[in-house]
Coordinates of N, CA and C in Angstrom, one line a residue:
M28 N 35.8 25.9 -13.9 CA 36.6 26.9 -13.2 C 36.0 28.3 -13.5
S29 N 35.8 29.0 -12.4 CA 35.2 30.4 -12.6 C 36.3 31.4 -12.3
T30 N 36.5 32.3 -13.2 CA 37.5 33.3 -13.0 C 36.9 34.7 -12.8
S31 N 35.6 34.7 -12.5 CA 35.0 36.0 -12.4 C 35.4 36.7 -11.1
G32 N 35.6 38.0 -11.1 CA 36.0 38.7 -9.9 C 37.6 38.7 -9.9
S33 N 38.1 39.0 -8.7 CA 39.5 39.0 -8.5 C 40.1 37.6 -8.4
P34 N 41.4 37.4 -8.7 CA 42.0 36.1 -8.6 C 41.9 35.6 -7.2
L35 N 41.9 36.5 -6.2 CA 41.7 36.0 -4.8 C 40.4 35.4 -4.6
E36 N 39.3 36.0 -5.1 CA 38.0 35.4 -4.9 C 37.8 34.1 -5.7
A37 N 38.4 34.1 -6.9 CA 38.4 32.9 -7.7 C 39.1 31.7 -7.0
L38 N 40.2 32.0 -6.3 CA 41.0 31.0 -5.5 C 40.2 30.5 -4.4
K39 N 39.5 31.4 -3.6 CA 38.7 31.0 -2.5 C 37.5 30.1 -3.0
G40 N 36.9 30.5 -4.2 CA 35.9 29.7 -4.7 C 36.3 28.3 -5.1
G41 N 37.6 28.2 -5.6 CA 38.1 26.9 -6.0 C 38.3 26.1 -4.7
F42 N 38.9 26.7 -3.7 CA 39.0 25.9 -2.4 C 37.7 25.5 -1.9
R43 N 36.7 26.4 -2.0 CA 35.3 26.0 -1.5 C 34.8 24.8 -2.3
R44 N 34.9 24.8 -3.6 CA 34.4 23.7 -4.4 C 35.1 22.4 -4.0
A45 N 36.4 22.4 -3.8 CA 37.1 21.2 -3.4 C 36.6 20.7 -2.0
C46 N 36.4 21.6 -1.1 CA 35.9 21.2 0.3 C 34.5 20.7 0.2
V47 N 33.7 21.3 -0.5 CA 32.3 20.9 -0.6 C 32.2 19.5 -1.3
R48 N 33.0 19.3 -2.3 CA 33.0 17.9 -2.9 C 33.4 16.9 -2.0
R49 N 34.4 17.2 -1.2 CA 34.9 16.2 -0.2 C 33.9 16.0 0.8
L50 N 33.1 17.0 1.3 CA 32.1 16.8 2.3 C 30.9 16.0 1.8
V51 N 30.6 16.1 0.5 CA 29.5 15.3 0.0 C 29.9 13.9 -0.4
G52 N 31.1 13.6 -0.2 CA 31.6 12.2 -0.5 C 32.2 12.1 -1.9
D53 N 32.4 13.2 -2.6 CA 33.0 13.1 -3.9 C 34.5 13.3 -3.8
E54 N 35.2 12.3 -3.3 CA 36.6 12.5 -3.1 C 37.3 12.7 -4.5
N55 N 36.9 11.9 -5.5 CA 37.5 12.1 -6.8 C 37.3 13.5 -7.4
G56 N 36.1 14.0 -7.2 CA 35.9 15.4 -7.6 C 36.7 16.4 -6.9
A57 N 36.9 16.2 -5.6 CA 37.7 17.1 -4.8 C 39.2 17.1 -5.3
I58 N 39.6 15.8 -5.5 CA 41.0 15.7 -6.0 C 41.2 16.3 -7.4
E59 N 40.2 16.2 -8.2 CA 40.3 16.8 -9.6 C 40.4 18.3 -9.5
V60 N 39.6 18.9 -8.6 CA 39.6 20.4 -8.4 C 41.0 20.8 -7.9
L61 N 41.5 20.0 -6.9 CA 42.8 20.4 -6.3 C 43.9 20.2 -7.3
K62 N 43.8 19.2 -8.2 CA 44.9 19.0 -9.1 C 44.8 19.9 -10.4
N63 N 43.6 20.1 -10.9 CA 43.4 20.8 -12.2 C 43.1 22.3 -12.1
E64 N 42.3 22.6 -11.1 CA 41.8 24.0 -11.0 C 42.7 24.9 -10.1
I65 N 43.0 24.4 -8.9 CA 43.7 25.2 -7.9 C 45.1 25.6 -8.4
P66 N 45.9 24.8 -9.0 CA 47.2 25.3 -9.4 C 47.1 26.6 -10.3
L67 N 46.2 26.6 -11.3 CA 46.0 27.7 -12.2 C 45.6 28.9 -11.4
L68 N 44.7 28.7 -10.4 CA 44.2 29.8 -9.6 C 45.3 30.4 -8.7
V69 N 46.1 29.5 -8.2 CA 47.2 29.9 -7.3 C 48.2 30.8 -8.1
V70 N 48.5 30.3 -9.3 CA 49.4 31.1 -10.1 C 48.9 32.5 -10.5
A71 N 47.6 32.5 -10.8 CA 46.9 33.8 -11.1 C 46.9 34.7 -9.9
W72 N 46.7 34.2 -8.7 CA 46.7 35.0 -7.5 C 48.1 35.5 -7.1
A73 N 49.0 34.5 -7.2 CA 50.4 34.9 -6.9 C 51.0 36.0 -7.7
K74 N 50.5 36.1 -9.0 CA 51.0 37.2 -9.8 C 50.5 38.5 -9.4
T75 N 49.3 38.5 -8.8 CA 48.7 39.8 -8.3 C 49.1 40.2 -6.9
S76 N 49.6 39.3 -6.2 CA 49.9 39.5 -4.7 C 51.3 40.1 -4.6
S77 N 51.5 41.0 -3.6 CA 52.8 41.6 -3.4 C 53.5 41.0 -2.2
L78 N 52.9 39.9 -1.6 CA 53.5 39.2 -0.5 C 54.7 38.4 -0.8
E79 N 55.6 38.2 0.2 CA 56.8 37.4 0.0 C 56.3 35.9 -0.2
P80 N 57.2 35.1 -0.8 CA 56.8 33.7 -1.0 C 56.4 33.0 0.3
A81 N 57.0 33.2 1.4 CA 56.6 32.5 2.6 C 55.3 33.0 3.1
D82 N 55.0 34.3 3.0 CA 53.8 34.8 3.4 C 52.6 34.4 2.4
K83 N 53.0 34.2 1.1 CA 52.0 33.7 0.2 C 51.5 32.3 0.6
K84 N 52.5 31.5 1.0 CA 52.2 30.1 1.4 C 51.3 30.1 2.6
A85 N 51.6 31.0 3.6 CA 50.8 31.0 4.8 C 49.4 31.5 4.5
K86 N 49.4 32.5 3.6 CA 48.0 33.1 3.2 C 47.2 32.0 2.5
L87 N 47.8 31.2 1.6 CA 47.1 30.1 0.9 C 46.6 29.1 1.9
K88 N 47.4 28.7 2.9 CA 47.0 27.8 3.9 C 45.8 28.4 4.7
E89 N 45.9 29.6 5.1 CA 44.9 30.3 5.8 C 43.5 30.3 5.0
M90 N 43.7 30.6 3.7 CA 42.5 30.6 2.9 C 41.8 29.3 2.8
F91 N 42.7 28.2 2.6 CA 42.2 26.9 2.5 C 41.5 26.5 3.8
D92 N 42.1 26.8 4.9 CA 41.5 26.4 6.2 C 40.2 27.2 6.4
D93 N 40.2 28.4 6.1 CA 38.9 29.2 6.2 C 37.8 28.6 5.4
E94 N 38.1 28.3 4.1 CA 37.1 27.7 3.2 C 36.7 26.3 3.7
S95 N 37.6 25.6 4.2 CA 37.3 24.3 4.7 C 36.3 24.4 5.9
A96 N 36.6 25.3 6.8 CA 35.8 25.5 8.0 C 34.4 26.1 7.6
R97 N 34.4 27.0 6.6 CA 33.1 27.5 6.1 C 32.3 26.4 5.5
A98 N 32.9 25.5 4.7 CA 32.2 24.4 4.1 C 31.7 23.4 5.1
E99 N 32.4 23.2 6.2 CA 32.0 22.4 7.3 C 30.8 23.0 8.0
E100 N 30.8 24.3 8.2 CA 29.7 25.0 8.9 C 28.5 24.9 8.0
L101 N 28.7 25.1 6.7 CA 27.5 25.0 5.8 C 26.9 23.6 5.8
A102 N 27.8 22.6 5.8 CA 27.4 21.2 5.9 C 26.5 21.0 7.1
V103 N 27.0 21.5 8.3 CA 26.3 21.3 9.5 C 24.9 22.0 9.4
A104 N 24.9 23.2 8.9 CA 23.7 24.0 8.8 C 22.7 23.3 7.8
F105 N 23.3 22.7 6.7 CA 22.5 22.0 5.8 C 21.9 20.8 6.4
D106 N 22.7 20.0 7.2 CA 22.2 18.8 7.9 C 21.1 19.2 8.9
L107 N 21.2 20.3 9.6 CA 20.2 20.7 10.5 C 18.9 21.1 9.8
F108 N 19.1 21.9 8.7 CA 17.9 22.3 7.9 C 17.3 21.0 7.3
A109 N 18.1 20.1 6.8 CA 17.5 18.9 6.2 C 16.8 18.1 7.2
G110 N 17.3 18.0 8.4 CA 16.7 17.3 9.5 C 15.3 17.9 9.8
R111 N 15.3 19.2 10.0 CA 14.0 19.9 10.3 C 13.1 19.8 9.2
F112 N 13.6 20.0 8.0 CA 12.7 19.9 6.8 C 12.1 18.5 6.7
E113 N 13.0 17.5 6.9 CA 12.5 16.1 6.8 C 11.4 15.8 7.9
A114 N 11.7 16.3 9.1 CA 10.7 16.1 10.2 C 9.4 16.8 9.8
R115 N 9.4 18.0 9.3 CA 8.2 18.7 8.9 C 7.5 18.0 7.8
V116 N 8.2 17.6 6.8 CA 7.6 16.9 5.6 C 7.0 15.5 6.1
A117 N 7.8 14.8 6.9 CA 7.3 13.5 7.4 C 6.0 13.7 8.2
S118 N 6.0 14.8 9.0 CA 4.8 15.0 9.8 C 3.6 15.3 8.9
R119 N 3.8 16.2 7.9 CA 2.7 16.5 7.0 C 2.3 15.3 6.2
V120 N 3.3 14.5 5.8 CA 2.9 13.3 5.0 C 2.1 12.3 5.9
Q121 N 2.6 12.2 7.1 CA 1.8 11.3 8.1 C 0.4 11.8 8.3
D122 N 0.3 13.1 8.5 CA -1.1 13.7 8.7 C -2.0 13.4 7.5
S123 N -1.4 13.6 6.3 CA -2.1 13.4 5.0 C -2.5 11.9 4.9
V124 N -1.6 11.0 5.2 CA -1.8 9.6 5.1 C -2.9 9.2 6.1
D125 N -2.8 9.7 7.3 CA -3.8 9.4 8.3 C -5.2 9.9 7.8
G126 N -5.3 11.0 7.2 CA -6.6 11.5 6.7 C -7.1 10.6 5.6
V127 N -6.2 10.2 4.7 CA -6.7 9.3 3.6 C -7.1 8.0 4.2
V128 N -6.4 7.4 5.1 CA -6.7 6.1 5.8 C -8.1 6.3 6.5
G129 N -8.3 7.4 7.2 CA -9.6 7.6 7.9 C -10.7 7.6 6.9
R130 N -10.5 8.3 5.8 CA -11.6 8.4 4.8 C -11.9 7.0 4.1
M131 N -10.8 6.3 3.9 CA -10.9 4.9 3.3 C -11.7 4.0 4.3
E132 N -11.4 4.1 5.6 CA -12.1 3.3 6.6 C -13.5 3.7 6.6
Q133 N -13.9 5.0 6.6 CA -15.3 5.4 6.6 C -16.0 4.8 5.3
L134 N -15.3 4.9 4.2 CA -15.9 4.4 3.0 C -16.1 2.9 3.0
S135 N -15.2 2.2 3.6 CA -15.3 0.8 3.7 C -16.4 0.4 4.6
Q136 N -16.5 1.1 5.8 CA -17.7 0.9 6.7 C -19.0 1.1 6.0
K137 N -19.1 2.2 5.3 CA -20.4 2.5 4.6 C -20.7 1.4 3.6
L138 N -19.7 1.0 2.8 CA -19.9 0.0 1.8 C -20.3 -1.3 2.5
E139 N -19.7 -1.7 3.6 CA -20.1 -2.9 4.3 C -21.5 -2.8 4.8
K140 N -21.9 -1.7 5.3 CA -23.2 -1.5 5.8 C -24.2 -1.6 4.7
T141 N -23.9 -1.0 3.6 CA -24.8 -1.0 2.4 C -25.0 -2.4 1.9
I142 N -23.9 -3.1 1.8 CA -24.0 -4.5 1.4 C -24.8 -5.3 2.3
L143 N -24.6 -5.2 3.6 CA -25.4 -5.9 4.6 C -26.9 -5.5 4.5
D144 N -27.2 -4.2 4.4 CA -28.6 -3.8 4.3 C -29.2 -4.4 3.0
L145 N -28.5 -4.4 1.9 CA -29.0 -5.0 0.7 C -29.3 -6.5 0.8
T146 N -28.3 -7.1 1.5 CA -28.5 -8.6 1.7 C -29.7 -8.9 2.6
K147 N -29.9 -8.1 3.6 CA -31.0 -8.3 4.5 C -32.3 -8.0 3.7
A148 N -32.3 -7.0 2.9 CA -33.6 -6.6 2.1 C -33.9 -7.7 1.1
R149 N -32.9 -8.3 0.5 CA -33.1 -9.3 -0.5 C -33.4 -10.6 0.0
F150 N -32.8 -11.0 1.1 CA -33.0 -12.2 1.8 C -33.3 -12.0 3.2
P151 N -34.6 -11.7 3.5 CA -35.0 -11.5 4.9 C -34.7 -12.8 5.8
V152 N -34.4 -12.5 7.0 CA -34.1 -13.6 7.9 C -35.4 -14.3 8.3
Q153 N -35.4 -15.6 8.1 CA -36.6 -16.4 8.4 C -36.5 -17.0 9.8
E154 N -37.5 -16.9 10.6 CA -37.4 -17.4 11.9 C -38.0 -18.8 12.1
E155 N -38.1 -19.6 11.0 CA -38.6 -20.9 11.0 C -37.6 -21.8 11.6
S156 N -38.0 -23.1 11.8 CA -37.0 -24.0 12.4 C -36.0 -24.3 11.3
A157 N -34.8 -24.8 11.8 CA -33.7 -25.0 10.9 C -34.0 -26.2 10.0
E158 N -34.8 -27.2 10.4 CA -35.0 -28.4 9.6 C -36.5 -28.3 9.1
P159 N -36.6 -28.6 7.8 CA -37.9 -28.6 7.2 C -38.8 -29.7 7.8
E160 N -40.1 -29.4 7.9 CA -41.0 -30.4 8.4 C -41.3 -31.4 7.3
I161 N -41.3 -32.7 7.6 CA -41.7 -33.7 6.6 C -42.9 -34.4 7.1
L162 N -43.9 -34.3 6.3 CA -45.2 -34.9 6.7 C -45.2 -36.4 6.2
E163 N -45.5 -37.3 7.1 CA -45.5 -38.7 6.7 C -47.0 -39.1 6.8
D164 N -47.4 -39.8 5.8 CA -48.8 -40.3 5.8 C -48.7 -41.8 5.7
D165 N -49.1 -42.5 6.7 CA -49.1 -44.0 6.7 C -50.4 -44.6 6.3
S166 N -51.3 -43.8 5.8 CA -52.7 -44.3 5.4 C -52.5 -45.0 4.1
P167 N -53.4 -46.0 3.8 CA -53.3 -46.7 2.6 C -53.8 -45.9 1.4
I168 N -53.2 -46.2 0.3 CA -53.5 -45.5 -1.0 C -54.8 -46.1 -1.6
V169 N -55.7 -45.2 -2.0 CA -57.0 -45.7 -2.5 C -57.0 -45.4 -4.0
K170 N -57.4 -46.4 -4.8 CA -57.6 -46.2 -6.3 C -59.1 -46.2 -6.5
E171 N -59.5 -45.4 -7.4 CA -60.9 -45.4 -7.8 C -61.0 -45.6 -9.3
D172 N -61.9 -46.5 -9.7 CA -62.2 -46.6 -11.2 C -63.6 -46.2 -11.4
E173 N -64.0 -45.8 -12.6 CA -65.3 -45.4 -12.9 C -66.3 -46.5 -12.8
G174 N -67.3 -46.3 -12.1 CA -68.3 -47.4 -12.0 C -68.0 -48.5 -11.1
M175 N -66.9 -48.5 -10.5 CA -66.5 -49.6 -9.6 C -66.4 -49.0 -8.2
E176 N -66.4 -49.9 -7.2 CA -66.2 -49.4 -5.9 C -64.7 -49.2 -5.7
A177 N -64.4 -48.3 -4.8 CA -63.0 -48.0 -4.5 C -62.4 -49.2 -3.8
E178 N -61.3 -49.6 -4.4 CA -60.5 -50.7 -3.7 C -59.4 -50.1 -3.0
S179 N -59.1 -50.6 -1.9 CA -58.0 -50.1 -1.2 C -56.8 -51.0 -1.3
E180 N -55.7 -50.5 -1.5 CA -54.5 -51.3 -1.6 C -53.5 -50.7 -0.7
E181 N -52.9 -51.5 0.2 CA -51.9 -51.0 1.1 C -50.6 -51.2 0.5
V182 N -49.8 -50.1 0.6 CA -48.4 -50.1 0.1 C -47.6 -50.2 1.4
P183 N -46.7 -51.1 1.4 CA -45.8 -51.2 2.6 C -44.9 -50.1 2.6
V184 N -44.7 -49.6 3.8 CA -43.7 -48.5 4.0 C -42.4 -49.1 4.5
A185 N -41.4 -48.8 3.8 CA -40.1 -49.4 4.1 C -39.5 -48.6 5.2
S186 N -38.7 -49.3 6.0 CA -38.0 -48.5 7.1 C -36.8 -47.9 6.4
E187 N -36.2 -46.9 7.1 CA -35.1 -46.1 6.5 C -33.9 -47.0 6.3
E188 N -33.7 -48.0 7.0 CA -32.5 -48.8 6.9 C -32.5 -49.7 5.6
G189 N -33.7 -50.2 5.2 CA -33.7 -51.1 4.1 C -34.3 -50.5 2.8
V190 N -34.0 -49.3 2.5 CA -34.5 -48.6 1.3 C -33.6 -48.9 0.2
D191 N -34.2 -49.4 -0.9 CA -33.4 -49.7 -2.1 C -33.7 -48.5 -3.0
E192 N -32.7 -47.6 -3.2 CA -32.8 -46.4 -3.9 C -33.1 -46.6 -5.4
S193 N -32.7 -47.7 -6.0 CA -33.0 -47.9 -7.4 C -34.4 -48.1 -7.7
K194 N -35.2 -48.5 -6.7 CA -36.7 -48.7 -6.9 C -37.5 -47.4 -6.6
L195 N -36.8 -46.3 -6.2 CA -37.5 -45.1 -5.8 C -37.8 -44.3 -7.1
D196 N -38.9 -43.6 -7.1 CA -39.3 -42.7 -8.2 C -38.3 -41.5 -8.2
P197 N -38.1 -40.9 -9.4 CA -37.3 -39.7 -9.4 C -37.9 -38.6 -8.6
P198 N -37.2 -37.7 -8.0 CA -37.8 -36.6 -7.2 C -38.6 -35.7 -8.1
A199 N -39.7 -35.2 -7.5 CA -40.5 -34.2 -8.3 C -39.9 -32.9 -8.1
G200 N -40.0 -32.0 -9.1 CA -39.5 -30.7 -9.1 C -40.3 -29.8 -8.1
I201 N -39.7 -28.9 -7.5 CA -40.4 -28.0 -6.5 C -40.4 -26.6 -7.0
G202 N -40.1 -26.4 -8.3 CA -40.2 -25.0 -8.9 C -39.0 -24.2 -8.8
L203 N -37.9 -24.7 -8.3 CA -36.6 -23.9 -8.2 C -35.7 -24.4 -9.3
K204 N -35.0 -23.5 -9.9 CA -34.0 -23.9 -10.9 C -32.6 -24.0 -10.2
F205 N -31.7 -24.9 -10.7 CA -30.5 -25.0 -10.0 C -29.7 -23.7 -10.0
D206 N -29.8 -22.9 -11.0 CA -29.1 -21.6 -11.0 C -29.5 -20.8 -9.9
E207 N -30.8 -20.8 -9.5 CA -31.2 -20.0 -8.4 C -30.7 -20.5 -7.1
I208 N -30.6 -21.8 -6.9 CA -30.1 -22.4 -5.7 C -28.6 -22.1 -5.6
E209 N -27.9 -22.3 -6.7 CA -26.5 -22.0 -6.7 C -26.2 -20.5 -6.3
E210 N -27.0 -19.6 -6.8 CA -26.9 -18.2 -6.5 C -27.1 -17.9 -5.1
M211 N -28.2 -18.6 -4.5 CA -28.5 -18.4 -3.1 C -27.4 -18.9 -2.3
I212 N -26.8 -20.1 -2.6 CA -25.8 -20.7 -1.8 C -24.6 -19.7 -1.8
D213 N -24.2 -19.2 -3.0 CA -23.1 -18.3 -3.1 C -23.3 -17.1 -2.2
E214 N -24.5 -16.5 -2.2 CA -24.8 -15.3 -1.4 C -24.7 -15.6 0.1
L215 N -25.2 -16.8 0.4 CA -25.2 -17.2 1.9 C -23.7 -17.4 2.3
L216 N -23.0 -18.1 1.5 CA -21.6 -18.3 1.9 C -20.8 -17.0 1.9
S217 N -21.0 -16.1 1.0 CA -20.3 -14.8 1.0 C -20.7 -14.0 2.2
S218 N -21.9 -14.1 2.7 CA -22.3 -13.2 3.8 C -21.8 -13.8 5.1
D219 N -21.5 -15.1 5.2 CA -21.0 -15.7 6.4 C -19.5 -15.3 6.7
K220 N -18.8 -14.9 5.7 CA -17.4 -14.6 5.8 C -17.1 -13.4 6.7

């Protein structure tokens, strides 16, 4: 409770506090001001006023109505200001977000291009056929011993249908390590996405 200034101004301030609390949704706070502060302020004002009791009552009602109307006007002005402020802030935030999104998209495009360029430089596109060529030689195998004539021995070539895999020799290495193949496969699969 503020008692600065005249009792009349203090009473108006008390009415104003009660009205503002009611407008902001603090009904309990408004009731507290009306029950605890206003009676003391009314007594202090009534002691300094030379009006008749009926006129004092009318003056109190007039003051309360004036402060209530003033609080409502302030609330409307605040709502208008808040709406404009919110619209301006929202507009600026949207502009800022749009700018950041644009920069992120540019950065993403540059990163994708760099990755693509590096991939092309590291793994140039080969224009060979998709299937490797397999050379088949149906000629007989020739063994040569020292001092003897070369004897030829024919090895039968099995058809693809009747191949017994358990009789085949293990595959000869071609100079690639499994880690290199796995790495190449991972890079190819990631570039296809």
